[in-house]
Coordinates of C-alpha atoms and ligand atoms in Angstrom, one line a residue:
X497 CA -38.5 -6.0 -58.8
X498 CA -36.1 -3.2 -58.1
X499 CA -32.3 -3.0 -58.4
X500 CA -30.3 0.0 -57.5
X501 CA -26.3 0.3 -56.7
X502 CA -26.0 2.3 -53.8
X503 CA -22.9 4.7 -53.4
X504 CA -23.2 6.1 -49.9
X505 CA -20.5 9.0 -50.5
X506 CA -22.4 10.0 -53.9
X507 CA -26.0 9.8 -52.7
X508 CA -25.0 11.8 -49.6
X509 CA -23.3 15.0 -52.2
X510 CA -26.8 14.5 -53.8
X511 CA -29.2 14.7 -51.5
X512 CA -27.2 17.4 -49.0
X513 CA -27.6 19.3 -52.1
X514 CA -31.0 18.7 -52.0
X515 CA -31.4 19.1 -48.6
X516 CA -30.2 22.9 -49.2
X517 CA -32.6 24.0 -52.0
X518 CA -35.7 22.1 -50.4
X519 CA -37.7 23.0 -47.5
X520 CA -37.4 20.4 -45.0
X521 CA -39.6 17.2 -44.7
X522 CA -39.9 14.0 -43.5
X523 CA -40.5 11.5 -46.2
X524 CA -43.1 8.8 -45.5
X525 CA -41.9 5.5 -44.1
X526 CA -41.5 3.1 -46.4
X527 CA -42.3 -0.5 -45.6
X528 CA -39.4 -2.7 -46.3
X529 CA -39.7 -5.7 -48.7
X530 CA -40.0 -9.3 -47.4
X531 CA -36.6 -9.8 -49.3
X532 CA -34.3 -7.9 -50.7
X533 CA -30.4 -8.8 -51.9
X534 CA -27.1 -7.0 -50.7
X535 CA -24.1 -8.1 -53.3
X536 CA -21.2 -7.5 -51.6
X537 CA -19.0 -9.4 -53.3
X538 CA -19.8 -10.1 -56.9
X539 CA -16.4 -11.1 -57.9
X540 CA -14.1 -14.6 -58.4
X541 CA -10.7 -15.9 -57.1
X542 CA -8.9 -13.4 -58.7
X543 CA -7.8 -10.0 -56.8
X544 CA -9.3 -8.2 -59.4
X545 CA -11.4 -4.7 -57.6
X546 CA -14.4 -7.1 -56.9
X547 CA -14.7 -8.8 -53.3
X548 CA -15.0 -12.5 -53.6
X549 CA -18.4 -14.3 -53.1
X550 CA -20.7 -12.8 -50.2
X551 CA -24.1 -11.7 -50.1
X552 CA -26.4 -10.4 -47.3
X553 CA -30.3 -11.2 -47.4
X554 CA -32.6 -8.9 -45.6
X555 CA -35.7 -9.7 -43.7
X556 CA -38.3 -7.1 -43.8
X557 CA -35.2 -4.6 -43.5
X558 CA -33.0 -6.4 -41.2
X559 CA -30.0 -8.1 -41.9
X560 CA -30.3 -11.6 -40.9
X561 CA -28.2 -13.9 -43.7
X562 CA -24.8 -14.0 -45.0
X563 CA -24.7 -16.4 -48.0
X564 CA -20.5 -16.9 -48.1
X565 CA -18.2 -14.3 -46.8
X566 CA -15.5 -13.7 -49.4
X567 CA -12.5 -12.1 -49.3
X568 CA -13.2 -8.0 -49.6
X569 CA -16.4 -8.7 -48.2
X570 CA -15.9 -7.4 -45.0
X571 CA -15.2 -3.8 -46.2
X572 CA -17.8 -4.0 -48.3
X573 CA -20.3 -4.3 -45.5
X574 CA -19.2 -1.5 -43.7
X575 CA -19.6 0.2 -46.9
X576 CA -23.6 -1.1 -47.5
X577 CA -23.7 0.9 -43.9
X578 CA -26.1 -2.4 -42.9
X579 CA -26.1 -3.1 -39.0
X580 CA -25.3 -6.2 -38.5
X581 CA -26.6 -6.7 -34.6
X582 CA -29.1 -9.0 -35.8
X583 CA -27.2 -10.9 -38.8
X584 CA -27.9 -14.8 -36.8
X585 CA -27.4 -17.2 -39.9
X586 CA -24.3 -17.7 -42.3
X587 CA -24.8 -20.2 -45.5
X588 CA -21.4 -21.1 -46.9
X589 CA -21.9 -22.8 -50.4
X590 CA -18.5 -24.7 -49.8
X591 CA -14.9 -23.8 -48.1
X592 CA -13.3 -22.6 -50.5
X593 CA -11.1 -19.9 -49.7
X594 CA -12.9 -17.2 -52.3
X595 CA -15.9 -18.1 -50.3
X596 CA -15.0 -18.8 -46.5
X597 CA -11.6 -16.6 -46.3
X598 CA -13.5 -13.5 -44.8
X599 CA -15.6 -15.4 -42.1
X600 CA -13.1 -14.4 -38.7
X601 CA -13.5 -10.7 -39.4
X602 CA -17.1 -11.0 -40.1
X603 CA -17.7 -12.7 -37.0
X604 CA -15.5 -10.6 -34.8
X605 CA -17.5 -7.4 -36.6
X606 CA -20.7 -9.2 -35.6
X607 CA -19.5 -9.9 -31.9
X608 CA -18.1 -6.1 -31.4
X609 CA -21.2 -5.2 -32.4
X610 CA -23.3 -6.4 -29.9
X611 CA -22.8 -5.7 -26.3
X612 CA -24.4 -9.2 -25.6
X613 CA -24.1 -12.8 -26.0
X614 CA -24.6 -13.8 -29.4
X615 CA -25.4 -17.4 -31.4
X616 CA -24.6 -17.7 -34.7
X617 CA -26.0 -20.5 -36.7
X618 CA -23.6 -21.2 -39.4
X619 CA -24.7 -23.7 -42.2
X620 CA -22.3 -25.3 -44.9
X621 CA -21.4 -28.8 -46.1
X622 CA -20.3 -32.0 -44.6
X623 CA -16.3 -33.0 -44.8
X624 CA -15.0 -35.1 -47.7
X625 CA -11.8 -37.3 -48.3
X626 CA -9.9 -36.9 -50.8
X627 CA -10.5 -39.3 -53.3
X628 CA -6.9 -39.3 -55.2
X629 CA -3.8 -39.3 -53.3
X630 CA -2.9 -36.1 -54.0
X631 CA -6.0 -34.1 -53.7
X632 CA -6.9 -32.9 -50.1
X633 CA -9.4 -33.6 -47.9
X634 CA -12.4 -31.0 -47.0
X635 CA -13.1 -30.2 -43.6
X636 CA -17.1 -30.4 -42.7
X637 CA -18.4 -27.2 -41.5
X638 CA -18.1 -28.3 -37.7
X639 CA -14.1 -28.8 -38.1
X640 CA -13.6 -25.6 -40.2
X641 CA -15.6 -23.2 -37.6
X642 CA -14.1 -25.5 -34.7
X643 CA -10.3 -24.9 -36.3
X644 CA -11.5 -21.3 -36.5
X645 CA -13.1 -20.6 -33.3
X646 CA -13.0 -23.6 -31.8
X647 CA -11.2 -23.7 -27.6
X648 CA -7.9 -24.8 -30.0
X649 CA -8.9 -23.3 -32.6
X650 CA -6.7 -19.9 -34.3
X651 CA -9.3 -17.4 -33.1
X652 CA -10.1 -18.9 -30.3
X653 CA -10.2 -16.2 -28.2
X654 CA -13.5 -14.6 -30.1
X655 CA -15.3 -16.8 -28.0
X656 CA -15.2 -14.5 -24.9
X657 CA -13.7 -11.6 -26.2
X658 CA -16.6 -8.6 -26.2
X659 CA -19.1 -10.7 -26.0
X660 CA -20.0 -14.3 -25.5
X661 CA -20.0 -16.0 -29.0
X662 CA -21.7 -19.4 -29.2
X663 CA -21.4 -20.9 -32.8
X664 CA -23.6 -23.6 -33.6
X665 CA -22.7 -25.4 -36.5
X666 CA -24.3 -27.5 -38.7
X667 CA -22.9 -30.0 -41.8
X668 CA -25.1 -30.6 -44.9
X669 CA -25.1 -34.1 -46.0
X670 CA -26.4 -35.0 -49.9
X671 CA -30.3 -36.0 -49.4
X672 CA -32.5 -36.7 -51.6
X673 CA -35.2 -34.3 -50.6
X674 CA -34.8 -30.8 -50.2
X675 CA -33.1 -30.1 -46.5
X676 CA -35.1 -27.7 -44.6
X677 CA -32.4 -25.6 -42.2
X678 CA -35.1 -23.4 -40.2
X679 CA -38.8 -22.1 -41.0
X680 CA -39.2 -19.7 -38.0
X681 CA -41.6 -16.7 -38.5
X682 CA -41.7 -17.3 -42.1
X683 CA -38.3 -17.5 -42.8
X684 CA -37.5 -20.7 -44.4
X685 CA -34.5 -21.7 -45.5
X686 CA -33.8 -25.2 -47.4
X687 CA -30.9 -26.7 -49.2
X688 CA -29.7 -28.8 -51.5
X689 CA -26.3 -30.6 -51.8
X690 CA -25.1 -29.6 -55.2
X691 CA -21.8 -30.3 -56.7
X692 CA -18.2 -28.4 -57.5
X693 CA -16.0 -31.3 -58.6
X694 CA -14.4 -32.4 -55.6
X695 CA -15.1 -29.6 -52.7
X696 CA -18.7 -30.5 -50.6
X697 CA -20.7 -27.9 -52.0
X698 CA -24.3 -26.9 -51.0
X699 CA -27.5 -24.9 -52.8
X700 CA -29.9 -22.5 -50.7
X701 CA -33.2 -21.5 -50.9
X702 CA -33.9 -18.5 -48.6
X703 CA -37.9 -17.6 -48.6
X704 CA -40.0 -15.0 -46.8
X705 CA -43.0 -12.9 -47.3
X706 CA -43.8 -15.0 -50.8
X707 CA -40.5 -14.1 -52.7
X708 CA -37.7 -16.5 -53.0
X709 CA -33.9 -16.0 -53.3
X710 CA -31.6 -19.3 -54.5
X711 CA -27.6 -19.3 -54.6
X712 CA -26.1 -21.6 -56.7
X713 CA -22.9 -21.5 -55.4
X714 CA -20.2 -22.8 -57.7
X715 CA -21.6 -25.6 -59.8
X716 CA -20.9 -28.2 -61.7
X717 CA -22.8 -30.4 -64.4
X718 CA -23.1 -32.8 -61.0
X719 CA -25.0 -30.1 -59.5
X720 CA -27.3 -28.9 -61.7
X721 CA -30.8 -31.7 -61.3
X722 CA -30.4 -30.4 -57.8
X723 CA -30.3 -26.7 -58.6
X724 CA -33.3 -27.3 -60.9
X725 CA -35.2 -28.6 -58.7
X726 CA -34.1 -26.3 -55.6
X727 CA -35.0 -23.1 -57.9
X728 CA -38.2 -24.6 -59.0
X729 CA -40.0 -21.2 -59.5
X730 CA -38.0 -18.7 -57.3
X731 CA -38.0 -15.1 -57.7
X732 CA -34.5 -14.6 -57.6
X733 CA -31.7 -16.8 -58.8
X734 CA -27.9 -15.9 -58.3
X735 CA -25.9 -17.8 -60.7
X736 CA -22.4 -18.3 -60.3
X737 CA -20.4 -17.8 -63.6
X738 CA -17.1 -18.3 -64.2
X739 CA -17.0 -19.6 -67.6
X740 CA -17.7 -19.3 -71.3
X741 CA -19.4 -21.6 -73.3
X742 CA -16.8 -24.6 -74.5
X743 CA -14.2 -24.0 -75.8
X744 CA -13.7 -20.6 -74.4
X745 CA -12.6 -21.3 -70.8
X746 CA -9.6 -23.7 -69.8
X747 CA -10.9 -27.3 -69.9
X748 CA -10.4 -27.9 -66.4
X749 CA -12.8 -25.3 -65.2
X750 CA -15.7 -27.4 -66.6
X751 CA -15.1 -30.1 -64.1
X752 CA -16.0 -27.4 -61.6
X753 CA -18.0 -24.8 -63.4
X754 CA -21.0 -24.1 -65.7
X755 CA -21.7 -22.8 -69.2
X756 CA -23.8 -19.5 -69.7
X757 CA -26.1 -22.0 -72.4
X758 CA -26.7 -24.1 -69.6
X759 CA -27.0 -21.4 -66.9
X760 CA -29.7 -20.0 -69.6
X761 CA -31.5 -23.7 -69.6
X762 CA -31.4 -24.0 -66.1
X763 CA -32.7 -20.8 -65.7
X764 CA -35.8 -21.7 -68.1
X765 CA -36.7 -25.0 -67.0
X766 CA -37.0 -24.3 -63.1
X767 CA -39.3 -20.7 -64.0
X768 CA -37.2 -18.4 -62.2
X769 CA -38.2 -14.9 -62.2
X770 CA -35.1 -13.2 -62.5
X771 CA -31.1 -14.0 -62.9
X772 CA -28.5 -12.5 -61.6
X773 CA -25.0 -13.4 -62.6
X774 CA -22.5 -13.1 -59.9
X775 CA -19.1 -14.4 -59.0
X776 CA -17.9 -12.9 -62.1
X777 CA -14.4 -13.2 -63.8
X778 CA -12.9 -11.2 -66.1
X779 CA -12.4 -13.6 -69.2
X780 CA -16.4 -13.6 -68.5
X781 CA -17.0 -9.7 -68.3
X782 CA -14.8 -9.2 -71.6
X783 CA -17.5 -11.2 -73.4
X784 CA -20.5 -10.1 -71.5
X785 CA -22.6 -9.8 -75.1
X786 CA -21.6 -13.2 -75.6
X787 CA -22.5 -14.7 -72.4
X788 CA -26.0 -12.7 -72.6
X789 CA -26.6 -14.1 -76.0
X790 CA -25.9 -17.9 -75.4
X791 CA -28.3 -17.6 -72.0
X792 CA -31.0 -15.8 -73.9
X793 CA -31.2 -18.7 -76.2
X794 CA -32.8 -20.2 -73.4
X795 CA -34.1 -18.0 -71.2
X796 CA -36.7 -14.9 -71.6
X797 CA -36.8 -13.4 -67.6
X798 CA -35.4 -10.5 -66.3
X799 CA -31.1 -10.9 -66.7
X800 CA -28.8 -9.0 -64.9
X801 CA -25.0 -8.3 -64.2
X802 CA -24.1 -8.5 -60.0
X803 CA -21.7 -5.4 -59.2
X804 CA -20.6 -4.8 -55.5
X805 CA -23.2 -2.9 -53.5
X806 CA -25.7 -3.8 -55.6
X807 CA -29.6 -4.1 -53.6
X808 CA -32.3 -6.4 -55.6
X809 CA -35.5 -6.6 -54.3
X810 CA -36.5 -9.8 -56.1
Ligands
ZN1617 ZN1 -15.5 -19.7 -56.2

């Protein structure tokens, strides 16, 4: 396991300085790993100097996934300096606008960088009604990228604009068995529906190479047998946390959220390797000892705090 926060502008200074008191060499190749983690947004709803939710995955090196595509993540992927001429799948955990908001400059970044047609296969959850009168409905992952990028849609003009864009969409429905999305070359990638009060929300388990990266997007009590089982002995697990242990949060954020205790015993009883809390607010940050304690009552593997720009190998 490695994690290191890259700072392009810093490690540039460094090694130009280098660069002048050395002799000049060519360092060996170094073989990427199977997996590795890009946060680039490690932060919550809140406008707070932390991009919302987004995350890139890279395959043996290459960037093929983006798990959400919060606001602020766009700079921040110019910032990871990671091409993204071969970034072909996009998981969105639900549509939330702290996850979703980001996805029309993402995708225009990904078309401009092309030069040829590209498909993007963007996966996400089904539609919901609302249940009460006065809640509102959910688009499925279809509408949303059809009201995006659709013919009608408000960016409709990406579709043919420097290069032919084809989106293929898919919507997640809740199964009771894991969901495989695709297992080419031995990159699988499965799901789960898990739960966030009333907004269709989905689990992902990305795998390749033997190592295993899961998002459990924002979750819910509702969720959590799902994420358990969807975790089941991963390498990596990226926890959303947005609240303290009861009664330190606002009540109504437990109908959509869950407790560091619990993160800890979900943690523990699916054997995941390592934890990485992300989606991070700062009534959570201001008690990071707390939260730290309450999940180590549970759970003994390697813990660790996202930041933006942060690269885990898991
Ligand atoms: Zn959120």
């Amino acid at each position: 396991m490695r994690m290191t926060l890259r700072r392009p502008l810093l490690a540039g200074l460094f090694l130009g300085m280098l660069a002048s008191l050395a002799p000049a060499q060519t360092p060996p190749a170094e073989t990427p790993p199977p997996l590795e983690l890009v946060v680039l947004g490690s932060g919550g709803p809140g406008a707070t100097g932390r991009a919302g939710s987004a995350h890139v995955v890279l395959v043996d090196g290459v960037a093929r996934v983006l798990v959400d595509a919060g606001p602020g993540s766009f700079a921040r992927l110019g910032e990871a300096a990671l091409p993204l001429n071969r970034l072909d799948i996009i998981l969105l955990t639900h549509l939330h606008a702290d996850h979703a908001g980001e996805l029309p400059g993402i995708v225009k970044a990904r078309a401009v960088s092309a030069g040829r047609p590209v498909t993007l296969r963007i996966f996400g959850p089904g539609g919901q009604r609302a249940k009460q009168r006065d809640d509102a409905d959910f688009p499925s992952t279809r509408r949303f990228v059809d009201l995006l990028f659709g013919k009608q849609g408000a960016f409709g003009y990406l579709r043919d604009f420097s290069a032919p864009l084809t989106l293929q969409a898919t919507n997640i429905a809740p199964t009771p068995q894991p969901r495989v999305l695709l297992d080419e070359a031995g990159l699988r990638i499965t799901a789960l529906r898990g739960h966030h009060r009333d907004a269709p929300a989905v689990i992902y388990r990305v795998e390749h190479g033997g190592k295993s990266i899961v998002f459990s997007g924002d979750i819910d009590a509702g969720g959590h047998a799902a994420l358990k089982r969807l975790a089941q002995g991963c390498d990596a697990l990226v926890f959303n946390t947005v609240v303290l242990d009861p009664p330190g949060s606002p009540e109504v954020l437990y109908t959509l959220h869950t407790a560091p205790s619990q993160i800890g015993a979900i943690a523990a009883a699916a054997g995941v390797g390592r934890l990485l809390l992300a989606h991070l607010v700062p009534a959570v940050e201001r008690e990071r000892a707390a939260v730290d304690a309450s999940i180590r009552t549970h759970y003994a593997g390697s813990l660790s705090w996202a930041e933006d720009g942060l690269h885990l190998r898991p």
